[in-house]
Short mmCIF file of C-alpha atoms in Angstrom, two decimals:
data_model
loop_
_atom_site.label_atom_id
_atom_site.label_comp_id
_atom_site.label_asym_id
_atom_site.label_seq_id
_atom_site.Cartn_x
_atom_site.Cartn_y
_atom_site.Cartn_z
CA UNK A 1 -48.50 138.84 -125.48
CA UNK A 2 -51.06 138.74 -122.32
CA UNK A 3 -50.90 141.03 -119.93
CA UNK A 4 -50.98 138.25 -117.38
CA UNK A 5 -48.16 136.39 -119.60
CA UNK A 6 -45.71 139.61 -119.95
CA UNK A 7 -46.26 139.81 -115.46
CA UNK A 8 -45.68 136.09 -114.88
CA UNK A 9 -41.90 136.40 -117.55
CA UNK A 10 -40.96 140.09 -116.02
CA UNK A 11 -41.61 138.92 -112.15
CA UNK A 12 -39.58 135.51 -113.55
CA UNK A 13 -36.78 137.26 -114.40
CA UNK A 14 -36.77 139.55 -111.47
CA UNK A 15 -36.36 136.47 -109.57
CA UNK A 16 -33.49 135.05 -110.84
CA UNK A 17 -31.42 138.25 -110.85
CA UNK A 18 -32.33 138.54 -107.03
CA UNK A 19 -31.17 134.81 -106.56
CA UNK A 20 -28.05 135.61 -108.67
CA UNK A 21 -26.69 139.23 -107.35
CA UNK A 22 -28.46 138.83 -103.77
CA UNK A 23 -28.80 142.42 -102.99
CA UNK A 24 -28.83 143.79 -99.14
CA UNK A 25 -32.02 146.61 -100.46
CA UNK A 26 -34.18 143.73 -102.20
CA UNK A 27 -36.70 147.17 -102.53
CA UNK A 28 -34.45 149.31 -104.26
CA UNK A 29 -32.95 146.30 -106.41
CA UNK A 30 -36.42 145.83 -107.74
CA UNK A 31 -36.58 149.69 -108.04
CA UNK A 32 -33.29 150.07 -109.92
CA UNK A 33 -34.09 146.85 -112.43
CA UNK A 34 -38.04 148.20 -113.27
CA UNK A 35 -36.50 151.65 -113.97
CA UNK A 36 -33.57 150.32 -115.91
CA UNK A 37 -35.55 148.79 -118.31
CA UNK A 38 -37.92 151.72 -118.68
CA UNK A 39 -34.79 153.74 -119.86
CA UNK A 40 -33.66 150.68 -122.29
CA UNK A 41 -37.09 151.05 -123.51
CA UNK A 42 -37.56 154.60 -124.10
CA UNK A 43 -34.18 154.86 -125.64
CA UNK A 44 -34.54 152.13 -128.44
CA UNK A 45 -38.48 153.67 -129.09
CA UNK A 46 -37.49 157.22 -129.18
CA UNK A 47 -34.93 157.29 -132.56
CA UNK A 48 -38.46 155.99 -134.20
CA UNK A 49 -40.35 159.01 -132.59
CA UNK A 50 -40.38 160.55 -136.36
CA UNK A 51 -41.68 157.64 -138.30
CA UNK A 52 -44.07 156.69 -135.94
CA UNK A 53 -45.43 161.15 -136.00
CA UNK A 54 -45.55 159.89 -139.91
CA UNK A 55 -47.84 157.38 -139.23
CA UNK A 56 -50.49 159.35 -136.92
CA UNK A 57 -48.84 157.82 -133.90
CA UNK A 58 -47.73 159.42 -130.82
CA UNK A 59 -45.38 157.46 -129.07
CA UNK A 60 -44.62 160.19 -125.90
CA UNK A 61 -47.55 162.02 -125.22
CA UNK A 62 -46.93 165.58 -124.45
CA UNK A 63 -48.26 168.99 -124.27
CA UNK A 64 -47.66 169.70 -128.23
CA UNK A 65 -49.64 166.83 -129.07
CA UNK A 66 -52.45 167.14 -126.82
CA UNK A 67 -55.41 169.40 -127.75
CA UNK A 68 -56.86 170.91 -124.86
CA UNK A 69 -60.44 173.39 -124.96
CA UNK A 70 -61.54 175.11 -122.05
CA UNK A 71 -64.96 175.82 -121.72
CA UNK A 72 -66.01 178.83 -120.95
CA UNK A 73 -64.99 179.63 -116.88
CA UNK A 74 -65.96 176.68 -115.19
CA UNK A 75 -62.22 175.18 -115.23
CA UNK A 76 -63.51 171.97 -117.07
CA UNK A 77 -61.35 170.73 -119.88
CA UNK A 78 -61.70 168.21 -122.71
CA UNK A 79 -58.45 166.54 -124.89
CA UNK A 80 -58.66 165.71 -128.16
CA UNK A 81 -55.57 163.51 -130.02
CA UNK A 82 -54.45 160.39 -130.10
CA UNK A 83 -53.56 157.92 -127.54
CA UNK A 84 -50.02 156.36 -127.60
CA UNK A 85 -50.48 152.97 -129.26
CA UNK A 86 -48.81 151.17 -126.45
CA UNK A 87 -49.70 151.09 -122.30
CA UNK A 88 -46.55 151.68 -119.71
CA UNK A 89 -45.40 148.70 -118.64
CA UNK A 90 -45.88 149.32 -115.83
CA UNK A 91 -50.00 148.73 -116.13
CA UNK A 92 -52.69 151.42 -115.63
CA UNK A 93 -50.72 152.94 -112.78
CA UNK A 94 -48.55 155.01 -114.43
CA UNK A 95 -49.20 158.95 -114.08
CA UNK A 96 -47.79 160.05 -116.93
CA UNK A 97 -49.84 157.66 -119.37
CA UNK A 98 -53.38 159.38 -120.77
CA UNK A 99 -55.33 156.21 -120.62
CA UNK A 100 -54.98 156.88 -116.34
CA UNK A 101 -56.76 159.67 -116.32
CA UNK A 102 -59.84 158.00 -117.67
CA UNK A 103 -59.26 154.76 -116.19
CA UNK A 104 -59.52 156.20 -112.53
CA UNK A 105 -62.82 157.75 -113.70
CA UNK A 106 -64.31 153.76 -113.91
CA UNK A 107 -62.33 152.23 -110.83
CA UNK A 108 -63.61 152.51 -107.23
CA UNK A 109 -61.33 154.16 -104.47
CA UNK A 110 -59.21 151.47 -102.50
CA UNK A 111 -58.33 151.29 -99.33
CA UNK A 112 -55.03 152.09 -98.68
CA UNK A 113 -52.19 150.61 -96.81
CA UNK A 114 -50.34 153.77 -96.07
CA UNK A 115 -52.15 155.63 -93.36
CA UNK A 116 -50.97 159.15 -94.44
CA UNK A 117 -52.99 158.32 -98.15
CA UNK A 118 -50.33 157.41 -100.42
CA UNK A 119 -52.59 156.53 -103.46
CA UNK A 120 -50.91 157.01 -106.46
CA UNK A 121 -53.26 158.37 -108.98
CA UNK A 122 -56.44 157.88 -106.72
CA UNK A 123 -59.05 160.51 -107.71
CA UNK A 124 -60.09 161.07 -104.18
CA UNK A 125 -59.77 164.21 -102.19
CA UNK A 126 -55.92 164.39 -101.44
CA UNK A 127 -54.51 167.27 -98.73
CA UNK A 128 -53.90 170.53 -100.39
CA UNK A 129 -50.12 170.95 -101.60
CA UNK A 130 -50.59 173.37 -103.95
CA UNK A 131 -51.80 173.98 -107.55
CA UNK A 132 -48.48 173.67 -108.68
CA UNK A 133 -47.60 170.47 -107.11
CA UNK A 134 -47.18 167.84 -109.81
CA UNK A 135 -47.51 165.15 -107.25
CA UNK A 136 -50.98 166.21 -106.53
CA UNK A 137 -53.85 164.01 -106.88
CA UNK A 138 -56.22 165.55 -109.60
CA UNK A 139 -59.80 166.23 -108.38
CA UNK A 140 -62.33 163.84 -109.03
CA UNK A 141 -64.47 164.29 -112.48
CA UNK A 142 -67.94 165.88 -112.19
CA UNK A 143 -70.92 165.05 -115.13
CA UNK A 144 -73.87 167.07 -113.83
CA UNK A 145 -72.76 169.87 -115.75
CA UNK A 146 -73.21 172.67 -113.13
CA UNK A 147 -70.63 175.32 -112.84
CA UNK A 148 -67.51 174.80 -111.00
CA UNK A 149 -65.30 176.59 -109.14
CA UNK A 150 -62.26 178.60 -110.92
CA UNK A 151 -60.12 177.22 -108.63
CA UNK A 152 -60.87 173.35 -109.48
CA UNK A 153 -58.74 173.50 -112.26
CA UNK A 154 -57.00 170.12 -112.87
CA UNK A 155 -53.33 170.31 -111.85
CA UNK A 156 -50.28 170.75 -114.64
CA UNK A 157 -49.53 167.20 -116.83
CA UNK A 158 -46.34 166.05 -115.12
CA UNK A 159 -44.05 165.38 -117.59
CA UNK A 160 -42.77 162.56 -118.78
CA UNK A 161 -39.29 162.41 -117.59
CA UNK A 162 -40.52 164.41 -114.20
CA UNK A 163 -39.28 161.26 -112.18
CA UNK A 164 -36.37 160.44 -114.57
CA UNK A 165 -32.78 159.65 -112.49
CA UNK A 166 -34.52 159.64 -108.83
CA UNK A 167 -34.60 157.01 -106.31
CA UNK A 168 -38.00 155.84 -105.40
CA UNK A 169 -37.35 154.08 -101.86
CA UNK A 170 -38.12 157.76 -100.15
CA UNK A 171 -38.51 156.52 -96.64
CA UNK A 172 -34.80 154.70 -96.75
CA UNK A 173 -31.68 156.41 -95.35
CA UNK A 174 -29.15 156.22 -98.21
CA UNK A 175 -26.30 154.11 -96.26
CA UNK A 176 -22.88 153.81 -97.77
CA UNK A 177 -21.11 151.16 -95.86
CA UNK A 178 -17.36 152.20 -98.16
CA UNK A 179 -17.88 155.46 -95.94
CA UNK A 180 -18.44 154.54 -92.42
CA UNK A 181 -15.29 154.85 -91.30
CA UNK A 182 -14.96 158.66 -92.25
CA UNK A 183 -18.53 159.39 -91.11
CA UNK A 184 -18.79 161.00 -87.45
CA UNK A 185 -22.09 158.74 -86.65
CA UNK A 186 -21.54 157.22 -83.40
CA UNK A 187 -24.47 154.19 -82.04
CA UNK A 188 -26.22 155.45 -78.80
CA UNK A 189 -24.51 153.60 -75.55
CA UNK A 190 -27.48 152.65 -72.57
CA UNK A 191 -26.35 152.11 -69.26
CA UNK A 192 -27.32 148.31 -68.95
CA UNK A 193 -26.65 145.67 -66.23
CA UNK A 194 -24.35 142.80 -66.85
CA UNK A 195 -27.16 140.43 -66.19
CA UNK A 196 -29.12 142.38 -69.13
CA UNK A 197 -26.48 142.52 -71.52
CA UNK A 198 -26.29 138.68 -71.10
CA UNK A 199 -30.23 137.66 -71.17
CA UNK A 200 -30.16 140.15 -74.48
CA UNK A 201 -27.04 138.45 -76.04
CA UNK A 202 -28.69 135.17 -75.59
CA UNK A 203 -31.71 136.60 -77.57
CA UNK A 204 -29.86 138.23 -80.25
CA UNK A 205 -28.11 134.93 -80.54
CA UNK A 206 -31.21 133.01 -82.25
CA UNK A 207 -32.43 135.88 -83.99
CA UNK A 208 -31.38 134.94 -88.19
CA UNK A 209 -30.43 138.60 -88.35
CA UNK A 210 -27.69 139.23 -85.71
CA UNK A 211 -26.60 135.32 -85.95
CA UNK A 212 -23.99 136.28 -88.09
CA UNK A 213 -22.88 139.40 -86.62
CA UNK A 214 -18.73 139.46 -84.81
CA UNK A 215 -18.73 139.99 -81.53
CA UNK A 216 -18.06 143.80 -81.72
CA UNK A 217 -21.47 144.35 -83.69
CA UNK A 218 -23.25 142.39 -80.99
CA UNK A 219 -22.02 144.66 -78.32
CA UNK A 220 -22.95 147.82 -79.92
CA UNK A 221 -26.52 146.57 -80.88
CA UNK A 222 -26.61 145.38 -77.25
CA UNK A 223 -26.17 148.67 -75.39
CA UNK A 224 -27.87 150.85 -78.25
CA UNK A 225 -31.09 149.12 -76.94
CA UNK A 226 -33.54 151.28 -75.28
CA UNK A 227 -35.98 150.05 -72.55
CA UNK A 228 -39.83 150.65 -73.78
CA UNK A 229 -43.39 150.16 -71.06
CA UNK A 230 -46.57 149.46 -72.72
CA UNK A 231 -49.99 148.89 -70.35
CA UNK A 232 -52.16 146.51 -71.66
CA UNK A 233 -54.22 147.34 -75.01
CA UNK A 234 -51.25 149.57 -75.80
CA UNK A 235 -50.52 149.55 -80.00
CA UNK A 236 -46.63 148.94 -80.29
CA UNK A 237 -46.80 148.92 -83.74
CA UNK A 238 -49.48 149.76 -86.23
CA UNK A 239 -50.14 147.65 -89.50
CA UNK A 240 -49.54 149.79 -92.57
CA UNK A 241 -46.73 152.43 -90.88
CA UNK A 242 -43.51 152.89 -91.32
CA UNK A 243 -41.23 151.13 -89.28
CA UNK A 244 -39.44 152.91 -87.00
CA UNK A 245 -37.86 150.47 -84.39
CA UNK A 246 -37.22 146.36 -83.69
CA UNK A 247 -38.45 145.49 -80.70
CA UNK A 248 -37.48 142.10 -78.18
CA UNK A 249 -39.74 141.14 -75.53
CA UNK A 250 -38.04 141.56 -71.69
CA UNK A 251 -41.16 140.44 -70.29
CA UNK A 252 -45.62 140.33 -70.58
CA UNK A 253 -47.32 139.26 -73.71
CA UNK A 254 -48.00 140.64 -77.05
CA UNK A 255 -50.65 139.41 -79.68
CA UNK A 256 -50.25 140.06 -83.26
CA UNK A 257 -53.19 141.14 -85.77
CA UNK A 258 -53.54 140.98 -89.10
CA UNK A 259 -56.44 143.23 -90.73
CA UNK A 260 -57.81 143.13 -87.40
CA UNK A 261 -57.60 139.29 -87.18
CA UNK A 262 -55.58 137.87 -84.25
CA UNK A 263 -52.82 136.03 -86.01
CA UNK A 264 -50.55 134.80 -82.95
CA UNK A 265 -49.18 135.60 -79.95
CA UNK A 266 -45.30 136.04 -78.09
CA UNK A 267 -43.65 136.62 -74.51
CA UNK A 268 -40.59 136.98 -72.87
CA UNK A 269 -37.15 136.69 -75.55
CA UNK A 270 -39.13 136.85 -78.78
CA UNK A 271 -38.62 139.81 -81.37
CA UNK A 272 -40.73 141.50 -83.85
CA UNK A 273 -40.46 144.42 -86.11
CA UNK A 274 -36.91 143.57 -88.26
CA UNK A 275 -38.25 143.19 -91.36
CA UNK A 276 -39.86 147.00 -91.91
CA UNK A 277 -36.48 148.44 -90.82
CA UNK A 278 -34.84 145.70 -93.19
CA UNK A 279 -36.44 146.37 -96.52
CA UNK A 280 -38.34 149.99 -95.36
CA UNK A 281 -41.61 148.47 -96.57
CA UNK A 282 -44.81 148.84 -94.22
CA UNK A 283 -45.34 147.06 -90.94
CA UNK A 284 -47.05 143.94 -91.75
CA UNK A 285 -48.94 143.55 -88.82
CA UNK A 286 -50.33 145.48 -85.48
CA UNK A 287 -48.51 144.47 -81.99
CA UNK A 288 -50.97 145.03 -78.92
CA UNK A 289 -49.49 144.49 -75.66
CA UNK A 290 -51.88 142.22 -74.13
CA UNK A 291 -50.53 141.81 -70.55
CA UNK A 292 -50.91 144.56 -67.50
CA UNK A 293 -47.15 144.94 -68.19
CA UNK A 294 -44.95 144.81 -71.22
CA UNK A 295 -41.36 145.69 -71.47
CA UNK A 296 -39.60 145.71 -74.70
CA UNK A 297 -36.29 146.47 -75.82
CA UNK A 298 -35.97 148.95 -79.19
CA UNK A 299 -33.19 149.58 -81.33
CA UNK A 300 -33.87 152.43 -83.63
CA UNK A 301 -33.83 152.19 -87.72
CA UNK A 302 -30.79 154.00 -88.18
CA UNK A 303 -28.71 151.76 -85.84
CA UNK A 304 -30.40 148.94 -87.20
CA UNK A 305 -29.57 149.40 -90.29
CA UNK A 306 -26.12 150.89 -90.00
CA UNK A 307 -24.76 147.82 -87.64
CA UNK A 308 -26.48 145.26 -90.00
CA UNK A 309 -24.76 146.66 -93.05
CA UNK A 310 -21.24 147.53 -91.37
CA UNK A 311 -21.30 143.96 -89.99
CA UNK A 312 -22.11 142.49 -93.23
CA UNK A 313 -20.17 144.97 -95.50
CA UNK A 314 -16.92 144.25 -92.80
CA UNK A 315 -16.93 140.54 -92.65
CA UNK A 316 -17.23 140.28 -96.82
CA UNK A 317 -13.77 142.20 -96.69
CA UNK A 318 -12.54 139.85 -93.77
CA UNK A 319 -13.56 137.10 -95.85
CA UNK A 320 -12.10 138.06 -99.39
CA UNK A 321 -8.95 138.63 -97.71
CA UNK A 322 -8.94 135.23 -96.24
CA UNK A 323 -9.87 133.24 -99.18
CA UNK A 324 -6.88 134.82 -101.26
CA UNK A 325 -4.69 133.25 -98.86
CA UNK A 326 -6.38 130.13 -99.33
CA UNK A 327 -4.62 127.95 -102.29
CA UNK A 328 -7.01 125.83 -103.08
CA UNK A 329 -9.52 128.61 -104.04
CA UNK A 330 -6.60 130.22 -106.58
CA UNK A 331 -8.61 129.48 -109.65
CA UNK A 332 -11.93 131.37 -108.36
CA UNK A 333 -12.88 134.68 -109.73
CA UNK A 334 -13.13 138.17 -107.87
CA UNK A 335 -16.53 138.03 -108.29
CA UNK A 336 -17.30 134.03 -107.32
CA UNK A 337 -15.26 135.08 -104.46
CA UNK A 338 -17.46 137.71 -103.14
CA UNK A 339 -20.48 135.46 -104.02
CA UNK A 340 -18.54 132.83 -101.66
CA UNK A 341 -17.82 134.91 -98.84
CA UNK A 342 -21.41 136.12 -98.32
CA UNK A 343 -22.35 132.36 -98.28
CA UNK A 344 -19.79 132.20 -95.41
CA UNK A 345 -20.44 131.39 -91.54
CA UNK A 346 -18.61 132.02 -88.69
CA UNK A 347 -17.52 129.39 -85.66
CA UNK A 348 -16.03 129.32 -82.54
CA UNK A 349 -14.17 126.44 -81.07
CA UNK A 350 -12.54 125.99 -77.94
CA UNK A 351 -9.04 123.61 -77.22
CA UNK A 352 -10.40 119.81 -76.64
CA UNK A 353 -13.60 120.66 -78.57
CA UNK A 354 -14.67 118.00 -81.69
CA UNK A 355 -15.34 120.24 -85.08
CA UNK A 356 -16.40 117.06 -86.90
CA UNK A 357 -15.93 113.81 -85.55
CA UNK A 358 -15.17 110.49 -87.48
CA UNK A 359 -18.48 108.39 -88.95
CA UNK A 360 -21.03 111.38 -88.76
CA UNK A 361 -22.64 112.54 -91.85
CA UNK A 362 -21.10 115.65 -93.51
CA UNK A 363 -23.11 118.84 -93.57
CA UNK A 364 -20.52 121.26 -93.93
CA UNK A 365 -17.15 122.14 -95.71
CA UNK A 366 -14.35 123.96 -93.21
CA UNK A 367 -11.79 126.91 -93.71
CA UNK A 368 -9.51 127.63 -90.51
CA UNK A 369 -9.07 131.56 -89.95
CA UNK A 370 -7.68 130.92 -87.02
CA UNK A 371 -6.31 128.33 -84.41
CA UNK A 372 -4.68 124.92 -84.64
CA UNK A 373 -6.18 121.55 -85.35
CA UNK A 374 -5.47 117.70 -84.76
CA UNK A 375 -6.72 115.50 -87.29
CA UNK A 376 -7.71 111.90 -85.43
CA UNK A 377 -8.30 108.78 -86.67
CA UNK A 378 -9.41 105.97 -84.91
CA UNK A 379 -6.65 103.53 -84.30
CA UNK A 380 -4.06 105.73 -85.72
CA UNK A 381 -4.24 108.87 -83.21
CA UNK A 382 -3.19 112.02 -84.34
CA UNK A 383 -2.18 111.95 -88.03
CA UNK A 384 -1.44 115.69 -88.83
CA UNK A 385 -2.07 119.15 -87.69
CA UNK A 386 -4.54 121.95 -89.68
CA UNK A 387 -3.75 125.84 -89.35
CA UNK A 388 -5.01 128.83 -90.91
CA UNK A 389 -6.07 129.00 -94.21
CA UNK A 390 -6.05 124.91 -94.38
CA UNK A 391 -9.72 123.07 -95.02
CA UNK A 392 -11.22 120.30 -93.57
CA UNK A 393 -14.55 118.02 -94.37
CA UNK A 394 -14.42 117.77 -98.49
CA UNK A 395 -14.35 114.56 -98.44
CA UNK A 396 -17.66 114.20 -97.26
CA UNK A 397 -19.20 116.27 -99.58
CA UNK A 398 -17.48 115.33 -102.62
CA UNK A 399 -18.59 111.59 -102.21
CA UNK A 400 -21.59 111.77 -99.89
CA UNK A 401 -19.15 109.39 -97.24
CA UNK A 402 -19.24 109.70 -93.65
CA UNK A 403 -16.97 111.88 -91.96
CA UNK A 404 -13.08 109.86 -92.26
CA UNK A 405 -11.63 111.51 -89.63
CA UNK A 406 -12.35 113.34 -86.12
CA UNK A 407 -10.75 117.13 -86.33
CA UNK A 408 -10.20 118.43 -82.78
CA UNK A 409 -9.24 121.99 -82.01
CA UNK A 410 -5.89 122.48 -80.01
CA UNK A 411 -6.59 126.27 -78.73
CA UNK A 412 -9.59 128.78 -79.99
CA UNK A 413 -10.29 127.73 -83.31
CA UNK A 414 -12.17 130.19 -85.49
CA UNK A 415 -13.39 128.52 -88.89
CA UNK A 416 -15.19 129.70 -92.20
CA UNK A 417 -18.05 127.48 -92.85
CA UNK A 418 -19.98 126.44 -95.85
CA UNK A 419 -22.92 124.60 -95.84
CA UNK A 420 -23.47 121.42 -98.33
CA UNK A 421 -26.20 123.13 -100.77
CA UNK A 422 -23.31 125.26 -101.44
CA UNK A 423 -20.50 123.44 -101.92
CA UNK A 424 -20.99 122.69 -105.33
CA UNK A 425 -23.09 125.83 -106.65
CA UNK A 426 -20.08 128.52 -105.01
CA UNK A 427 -16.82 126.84 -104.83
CA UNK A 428 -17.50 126.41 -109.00
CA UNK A 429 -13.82 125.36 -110.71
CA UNK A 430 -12.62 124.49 -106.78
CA UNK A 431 -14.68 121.45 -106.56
CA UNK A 432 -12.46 119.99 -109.33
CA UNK A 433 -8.88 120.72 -107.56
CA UNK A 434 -10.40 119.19 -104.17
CA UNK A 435 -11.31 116.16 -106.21
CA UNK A 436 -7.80 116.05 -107.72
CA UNK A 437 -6.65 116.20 -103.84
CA UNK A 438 -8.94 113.45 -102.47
CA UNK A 439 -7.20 111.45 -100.70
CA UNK A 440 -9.52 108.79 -100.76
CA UNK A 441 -9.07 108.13 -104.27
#
């Protein structure tokens, strides 16, 4: 098989176990599932360890079967044995593999995107940590043949299972969402005007992140905000770095560069910075401020990602709960009914306003949590009454037909929601009772 063939099925597959388990960490998903199938494959090769040593072939290279000369005291060394017959899979990159130690000797330095020099395996100078760091970058090969140093010695082989068992997102604060009720972590409160809290509530409201937030969570991302000045030319953020804060524009301008290209621009109400704190990878851009005066608000990673994870990890629980209630969804699974309640939306209706109304087209199947409904239909008036845990809008969906009836809510009417692409894929053997129940048929 191809390298570029055995890339193209591995990233394949990766895909469609994100699409089908939908992680919150995508990062540490991808971490988990690359270092999960290292272990598969190092246990089913290592019970052949002997048979392969039978056959000249080393299929872990260690320090028994490497033969190492030191000549005389310049510190330069020379290996002699065999290489292992197979690369990592995870290509050329992988420290413990003996073809990288040549194979860095033949590549030029790149650029990094880490500004601290985070080049794993780069043969470049690296800051001193220490002979015995295994971590440390090796120095670079010299071939004049004049005398070194004794203190250039290359650094100890790290072994191979020197990273076995430990996470690799290092930047990430391990969050437990089961535990945040016993934890004594408490969001910071700002002293903000009413007239602030509202102008930022109306900003959070079309950001994709908070959109599905309760009320509660809104509130405490609202006064955890902290006001931030930047003069013009000032660097909010830096491309490459580790995010540290979200940011929403109060007023001025900012411009946005990419590898030093201008890329766009944003004022008053827009946001930038989420998706570091979201998936703790590098900022993916530089933020000047480009006006005399630029005020942001900040909400710090922690908060971030506590409130986005308690809001998420509490309304899954809200919604399992509901949808046990809910008869028509009896046949479901534990686990399609997770995978159903993430895929849920929350709506808010007030008394005399129209949730559907009769003749539009149907986007969206509806659960009542809460509240009372009239069903209307024209010429007939009020033909019965919805209340929790009843569903409205199927009918729509199930036979691509405009909306048969107008549902009207009779006080504050909170509903589930679940948009049409879903319908079929999530509500799985529940499509077929609702067709049994059609009462169009």
């Amino acid at each position: 098989m191809s390298n570029q063939k055995f890339v193209t099925d591995e990233l394949n597959q990766l895909q469609k176990e994100i699409i089908a388990k939908n992680p919150l960490d995508v990062l540490q998903f991808c971490a988990n599932y690359f270092n999960t199938k290292l272990e598969l494959q190092r246990s089913q090769l290592w019970p052949q360890q002997s048979k392969a040593k039978a056959a000249g072939i080393n299929l872990f290279a260690n320090i028994d079967n490497v033969d190492v000369h030191v000549h005389g005291s310049s510190g330069n060394m020379t290996t002699n044995g065999r290489q292992p017959s197979f690369k990592s899979p995870f290509g050329d990159n992988d420290p413990h593999s003996l073809q990288h130690s040549h194979a860095d000797e033949r590549q030029e330095k790149k650029p990094s995107l880490f500004k601290g020099g985070f080049e794993v395996g780069s043969d470049g100078p690296a800051p001193s940590t220490g002979t015995n760091d295994p971590l440390a970058a090796a120095p670079a090969p010299t071939h004049s043949g004049a005398n070194e140093p004794a203190s250039s010695k290359a650094p100890t082989k790290i072994p191979v299972a020197f990273n076995a068992n430990r996470r690799v997102s290092v930047s990430a604060e391990a969050l437990n969402p089961g535990k945040f009720k016993s934890d004594s972590w408490r969001p910071p409160i700002n002293n903000l005007s009413a007239s602030q809290k509202e102008d930022l509530a109306k900003t959070l409201s079309s950001n994709f992140l908070f959109q599905q937030l309760d009320s509660s969570s809104k509130k405490t991302v609202i006064e955890a905000l902290t006001k931030k000045t930047f003069v013009k030319n000032d660097e909010i953020i830096r491309q490459g770095d580790e995010g540290d804060f979200f940011y929403i524009v109060e007023s001025g301008t900012v411009d946005f560069f990419v590898n030093g290209s201008k890329v766009n621009s944003s004022s008053e109400g827009a946001s930038f910075g989420e998706l570091a704190l979201m998936y703790n990878s590098p900022r993916a851009a530089t933020v000047i401020a480009a006006s005399d005066n630029v005020t942001c608000w900040a909400l710090d990673r922690l908060t971030f990602r506590r409130i986005l994870l308690e809001g998420t990890f509490n309304r899954r629980l809200m919604y399992e709960d509901f949808l046990k209630d809910v008869k028509v969804l009896k046949s479901l699974t534990n686990q399609e009914r997770s995978k159903l309640a993430d895929a849920l939306s929350t709506e808010i209706y007030h008394k005399g306003d129209k949730i559907v109304t009769q003749g539009d087209v149907g986007e969206n199947f509806y659960f009542i949590e809460r509240g009372e409904c009239d069903v209307i239909k024209e010429g007939e008036g009020v033909v019965s009454k919805l209340g929790k845990g009843d569903y409205f809008g199927e009918v729509a969906l199930l036979n691509d037909l405009p909306r048969q009836a107008t549902v009207q809510a009779v006080d504050t009417v909170v509903v589930a929601t679940l948009g049409k692409s879903g319908f079929t894929r999530l509500l799985g053997p529940a499509v077929q009772v609702l067709k049994s129940q059609d009462p169009t048929k």
